[in-house]
Amino acid sequence: MSLKTKQRSIPTEEYLAGEMDSDVRHDLVGGQAYAMVGASSLHNLIATGLVRLLGARLADSPCRLFMADMKVRVDNDFYYPDVMVCCNPPAGVYYYVTEPTILIEILSPNTEMRDRLEKRLAYQRLKSLQEYVLIAQDKIRIEIYRRTTDGWELEQYDERDVLRLESLDYSVPVVDIYRDIMNAV
């Protein structure tokens, strides 16, 4: 015997109000809220190192750098990317970004497939997005989906390479991003 249940779709306003009071962050996809899992120490070390590097580059620029607790809105869905650069922040909106320039996800076994498929396809619908960056934490490997006039191209980097973020006119050795965890991967 099967049991059918209808799930209630959460309105955007209710979701946003709930996130203000919640101890747990949630993505909102298709009207359904999904709790975010905790991150490993490797994940956090990569993210903080990246924020340190990008923060120095973005000082005195119009671009803003966000980490972990800032949402990105894609139509009526909301996600929490690990790191985000927004060069055109909307006035008066303080709890989510609608026009990111770069979105960065640090891959984990629990999130990798979602980051590679669902989030990538959602993020690529954002007209402002220029680069979507996927950073492995179990090996030294970075992938960038970069917007081109013909769509999206994929570039892959390893420990011998220099990562290029074209939208920021910025390059950094890949090993600098992994510096804090070099002995762990």
mmCIF file of C-alpha atoms in Angstrom:
data_model
loop_
_atom_site.group_PDB
_atom_site.id
_atom_site.type_symbol
_atom_site.label_atom_id
_atom_site.label_comp_id
_atom_site.label_asym_id
_atom_site.label_seq_id
_atom_site.Cartn_x
_atom_site.Cartn_y
_atom_site.Cartn_z
ATOM 1 C CA MET A 1 0.000 0.000 0.000
ATOM 2 C CA SER A 2 1.364 3.415 -0.915
ATOM 3 C CA LEU A 3 0.881 6.540 1.107
ATOM 4 C CA LYS A 4 0.589 9.880 -0.646
ATOM 5 C CA THR A 5 1.272 13.120 1.152
ATOM 6 C CA LYS A 6 1.164 16.590 -0.275
ATOM 7 C CA GLN A 7 3.978 18.861 0.803
ATOM 8 C CA ARG A 8 3.152 22.484 1.339
ATOM 9 C CA SER A 9 5.167 24.923 -0.725
ATOM 10 C CA ILE A 10 6.830 27.554 1.446
ATOM 11 C CA PRO A 11 6.202 31.123 0.232
ATOM 12 C CA THR A 12 9.316 33.249 -0.264
ATOM 13 C CA GLU A 13 8.371 35.752 2.440
ATOM 14 C CA GLU A 14 7.784 32.964 4.978
ATOM 15 C CA TYR A 15 11.134 31.361 4.085
ATOM 16 C CA LEU A 16 13.048 34.636 4.440
ATOM 17 C CA ALA A 17 11.382 35.402 7.786
ATOM 18 C CA GLY A 18 12.131 31.897 9.026
ATOM 19 C CA GLU A 19 15.805 32.160 8.044
ATOM 20 C CA MET A 20 16.126 35.297 10.177
ATOM 21 C CA ASP A 21 15.230 33.287 13.310
ATOM 22 C CA SER A 22 16.665 29.885 12.440
ATOM 23 C CA ASP A 23 19.782 28.375 13.999
ATOM 24 C CA VAL A 24 20.115 26.206 10.877
ATOM 25 C CA ARG A 25 20.517 27.575 7.366
ATOM 26 C CA HIS A 26 18.214 26.214 4.640
ATOM 27 C CA ASP A 27 18.257 26.341 0.870
ATOM 28 C CA LEU A 28 14.826 26.894 -0.670
ATOM 29 C CA VAL A 29 14.315 24.983 -3.916
ATOM 30 C CA GLY A 30 10.964 24.544 -5.588
ATOM 31 C CA GLY A 31 9.175 25.810 -2.487
ATOM 32 C CA GLN A 32 10.849 23.217 -0.226
ATOM 33 C CA ALA A 33 13.414 24.048 2.477
ATOM 34 C CA TYR A 34 16.508 21.858 2.771
ATOM 35 C CA ALA A 35 18.744 22.081 5.839
ATOM 36 C CA MET A 36 22.420 22.753 5.174
ATOM 37 C CA VAL A 37 24.939 20.285 6.570
ATOM 38 C CA GLY A 38 28.000 21.244 8.563
ATOM 39 C CA ALA A 39 31.376 21.626 6.864
ATOM 40 C CA SER A 40 34.726 19.940 7.503
ATOM 41 C CA SER A 41 37.835 21.710 8.750
ATOM 42 C CA LEU A 42 39.358 21.328 5.257
ATOM 43 C CA HIS A 43 36.315 23.055 3.772
ATOM 44 C CA ASN A 44 36.609 25.922 6.226
ATOM 45 C CA LEU A 45 40.351 26.359 5.767
ATOM 46 C CA ILE A 46 39.978 26.535 1.984
ATOM 47 C CA ALA A 47 37.090 29.011 2.292
ATOM 48 C CA THR A 48 38.865 31.302 4.747
ATOM 49 C CA GLY A 49 42.077 31.209 2.699
ATOM 50 C CA LEU A 50 40.138 32.092 -0.418
ATOM 51 C CA VAL A 51 38.343 34.932 1.352
ATOM 52 C CA ARG A 52 41.692 36.234 2.585
ATOM 53 C CA LEU A 53 43.129 36.216 -0.960
ATOM 54 C CA LEU A 54 40.035 37.677 -2.651
ATOM 55 C CA GLY A 55 39.486 40.216 0.103
ATOM 56 C CA ALA A 56 42.912 41.703 -0.508
ATOM 57 C CA ARG A 57 42.178 41.900 -4.238
ATOM 58 C CA LEU A 58 38.752 43.487 -3.783
ATOM 59 C CA ALA A 59 39.772 46.128 -1.243
ATOM 60 C CA ASP A 60 38.809 49.582 -2.537
ATOM 61 C CA SER A 61 36.770 48.091 -5.389
ATOM 62 C CA PRO A 62 33.000 48.283 -5.891
ATOM 63 C CA CYS A 63 32.775 44.487 -5.539
ATOM 64 C CA ARG A 64 31.681 42.869 -2.286
ATOM 65 C CA LEU A 65 32.825 39.512 -0.948
ATOM 66 C CA PHE A 66 30.464 37.226 0.990
ATOM 67 C CA MET A 67 31.052 33.919 2.723
ATOM 68 C CA ALA A 68 28.682 31.155 3.816
ATOM 69 C CA ASP A 69 25.826 33.105 5.420
ATOM 70 C CA MET A 70 24.695 35.210 2.461
ATOM 71 C CA LYS A 71 22.071 33.737 0.161
ATOM 72 C CA VAL A 72 21.854 34.051 -3.600
ATOM 73 C CA ARG A 73 18.398 34.265 -5.144
ATOM 74 C CA VAL A 74 17.677 32.478 -8.413
ATOM 75 C CA ASP A 75 14.071 33.232 -9.378
ATOM 76 C CA ASN A 76 12.149 31.973 -6.304
ATOM 77 C CA ASP A 77 14.898 29.640 -5.100
ATOM 78 C CA PHE A 78 17.595 30.528 -2.557
ATOM 79 C CA TYR A 79 21.014 28.944 -2.056
ATOM 80 C CA TYR A 80 23.927 29.549 0.302
ATOM 81 C CA PRO A 81 27.106 29.442 -1.799
ATOM 82 C CA ASP A 82 30.359 29.003 0.115
ATOM 83 C CA VAL A 83 31.903 32.193 -1.278
ATOM 84 C CA MET A 84 30.364 34.855 -3.501
ATOM 85 C CA VAL A 85 31.553 38.027 -5.191
ATOM 86 C CA CYS A 86 28.950 40.612 -6.112
ATOM 87 C CA CYS A 87 30.047 43.640 -8.132
ATOM 88 C CA ASN A 88 26.549 45.103 -8.374
ATOM 89 C CA PRO A 89 24.859 44.683 -4.968
ATOM 90 C CA PRO A 90 21.180 45.663 -4.970
ATOM 91 C CA ALA A 91 20.310 48.682 -2.851
ATOM 92 C CA GLY A 92 18.161 47.965 0.177
ATOM 93 C CA VAL A 93 18.483 44.168 0.007
ATOM 94 C CA TYR A 94 20.550 42.909 2.942
ATOM 95 C CA TYR A 95 19.864 39.184 3.221
ATOM 96 C CA TYR A 96 20.398 37.886 -0.305
ATOM 97 C CA VAL A 97 22.135 38.748 -3.553
ATOM 98 C CA THR A 98 20.438 38.651 -6.949
ATOM 99 C CA GLU A 99 23.317 39.580 -9.269
ATOM 100 C CA PRO A 100 26.488 37.749 -8.255
ATOM 101 C CA THR A 101 29.564 37.944 -10.466
ATOM 102 C CA ILE A 102 31.320 34.850 -9.082
ATOM 103 C CA LEU A 103 29.879 31.932 -7.095
ATOM 104 C CA ILE A 104 32.209 29.433 -5.434
ATOM 105 C CA GLU A 105 31.339 26.055 -3.959
ATOM 106 C CA ILE A 106 33.788 23.862 -2.066
ATOM 107 C CA LEU A 107 32.935 20.277 -2.881
ATOM 108 C CA SER A 108 32.269 17.637 -0.256
ATOM 109 C CA PRO A 109 31.083 14.041 -0.669
ATOM 110 C CA ASN A 110 27.594 15.068 0.526
ATOM 111 C CA THR A 111 27.202 18.098 -1.750
ATOM 112 C CA GLU A 112 29.311 17.424 -4.846
ATOM 113 C CA MET A 113 26.577 16.085 -7.130
ATOM 114 C CA ARG A 114 24.170 18.841 -6.119
ATOM 115 C CA ASP A 115 26.855 21.520 -6.638
ATOM 116 C CA ARG A 116 27.816 20.091 -10.044
ATOM 117 C CA LEU A 117 24.287 19.666 -11.381
ATOM 118 C CA GLU A 118 21.390 21.396 -9.625
ATOM 119 C CA LYS A 119 23.240 24.460 -8.413
ATOM 120 C CA ARG A 120 25.332 24.869 -11.566
ATOM 121 C CA LEU A 121 22.265 24.820 -13.796
ATOM 122 C CA ALA A 122 20.390 27.206 -11.488
ATOM 123 C CA TYR A 123 23.323 29.589 -11.112
ATOM 124 C CA GLN A 124 23.986 29.682 -14.845
ATOM 125 C CA ARG A 125 20.522 31.204 -15.341
ATOM 126 C CA LEU A 126 21.744 34.353 -13.565
ATOM 127 C CA LYS A 127 22.632 36.896 -16.252
ATOM 128 C CA SER A 128 25.202 38.585 -13.981
ATOM 129 C CA LEU A 129 27.159 35.405 -13.244
ATOM 130 C CA GLN A 130 30.501 35.294 -15.049
ATOM 131 C CA GLU A 131 32.258 32.433 -13.264
ATOM 132 C CA TYR A 132 31.143 29.417 -11.243
ATOM 133 C CA VAL A 133 34.039 27.854 -9.340
ATOM 134 C CA LEU A 134 34.134 24.340 -7.881
ATOM 135 C CA ILE A 135 36.979 23.593 -5.459
ATOM 136 C CA ALA A 136 37.783 20.036 -4.357
ATOM 137 C CA GLN A 137 38.812 19.550 -0.754
ATOM 138 C CA ASP A 138 40.119 15.977 -1.008
ATOM 139 C CA LYS A 139 42.638 16.746 -3.775
ATOM 140 C CA ILE A 140 44.126 19.831 -5.378
ATOM 141 C CA ARG A 141 41.693 20.493 -8.186
ATOM 142 C CA ILE A 142 39.655 23.538 -9.196
ATOM 143 C CA GLU A 143 37.116 23.801 -12.001
ATOM 144 C CA ILE A 144 35.701 27.016 -13.407
ATOM 145 C CA TYR A 145 32.627 27.299 -15.562
ATOM 146 C CA ARG A 146 33.139 30.601 -17.350
ATOM 147 C CA ARG A 147 30.497 32.468 -19.356
ATOM 148 C CA THR A 148 31.463 33.077 -22.982
ATOM 149 C CA THR A 149 29.615 34.589 -25.903
ATOM 150 C CA ASP A 150 28.689 31.021 -26.948
ATOM 151 C CA GLY A 151 27.528 29.768 -23.546
ATOM 152 C CA TRP A 152 29.776 28.251 -20.873
ATOM 153 C CA GLU A 153 33.258 26.763 -21.029
ATOM 154 C CA LEU A 154 34.960 24.609 -18.423
ATOM 155 C CA GLU A 155 38.563 25.125 -17.305
ATOM 156 C CA GLN A 156 40.356 22.785 -14.911
ATOM 157 C CA TYR A 157 43.315 23.618 -12.689
ATOM 158 C CA ASP A 158 45.705 21.582 -10.536
ATOM 159 C CA GLU A 159 48.637 22.345 -8.230
ATOM 160 C CA ARG A 160 50.914 23.436 -11.101
ATOM 161 C CA ASP A 161 48.496 26.066 -12.394
ATOM 162 C CA VAL A 162 47.613 29.684 -11.766
ATOM 163 C CA LEU A 163 43.883 30.209 -11.293
ATOM 164 C CA ARG A 164 42.438 33.006 -13.447
ATOM 165 C CA LEU A 165 39.309 34.867 -12.397
ATOM 166 C CA GLU A 166 38.740 36.887 -15.537
ATOM 167 C CA SER A 167 35.780 38.845 -14.177
ATOM 168 C CA LEU A 168 38.066 40.324 -11.501
ATOM 169 C CA ASP A 169 41.231 40.466 -13.625
ATOM 170 C CA TYR A 170 42.882 38.398 -10.897
ATOM 171 C CA SER A 171 45.252 35.446 -10.913
ATOM 172 C CA VAL A 172 46.504 33.392 -7.979
ATOM 173 C CA PRO A 173 48.590 30.209 -7.808
ATOM 174 C CA VAL A 174 46.333 27.258 -7.016
ATOM 175 C CA VAL A 175 48.700 26.156 -4.238
ATOM 176 C CA ASP A 176 48.035 29.473 -2.467
ATOM 177 C CA ILE A 177 44.346 28.544 -2.184
ATOM 178 C CA TYR A 178 45.279 25.177 -0.654
ATOM 179 C CA ARG A 179 48.167 26.493 1.459
ATOM 180 C CA ASP A 180 46.464 25.886 4.831
ATOM 181 C CA ILE A 181 45.706 22.222 4.020
ATOM 182 C CA MET A 182 48.683 21.209 1.840
ATOM 183 C CA ASN A 183 49.663 18.347 4.150
ATOM 184 C CA ALA A 184 46.107 17.000 4.327
ATOM 185 C CA VAL A 185 45.369 16.470 0.596
#
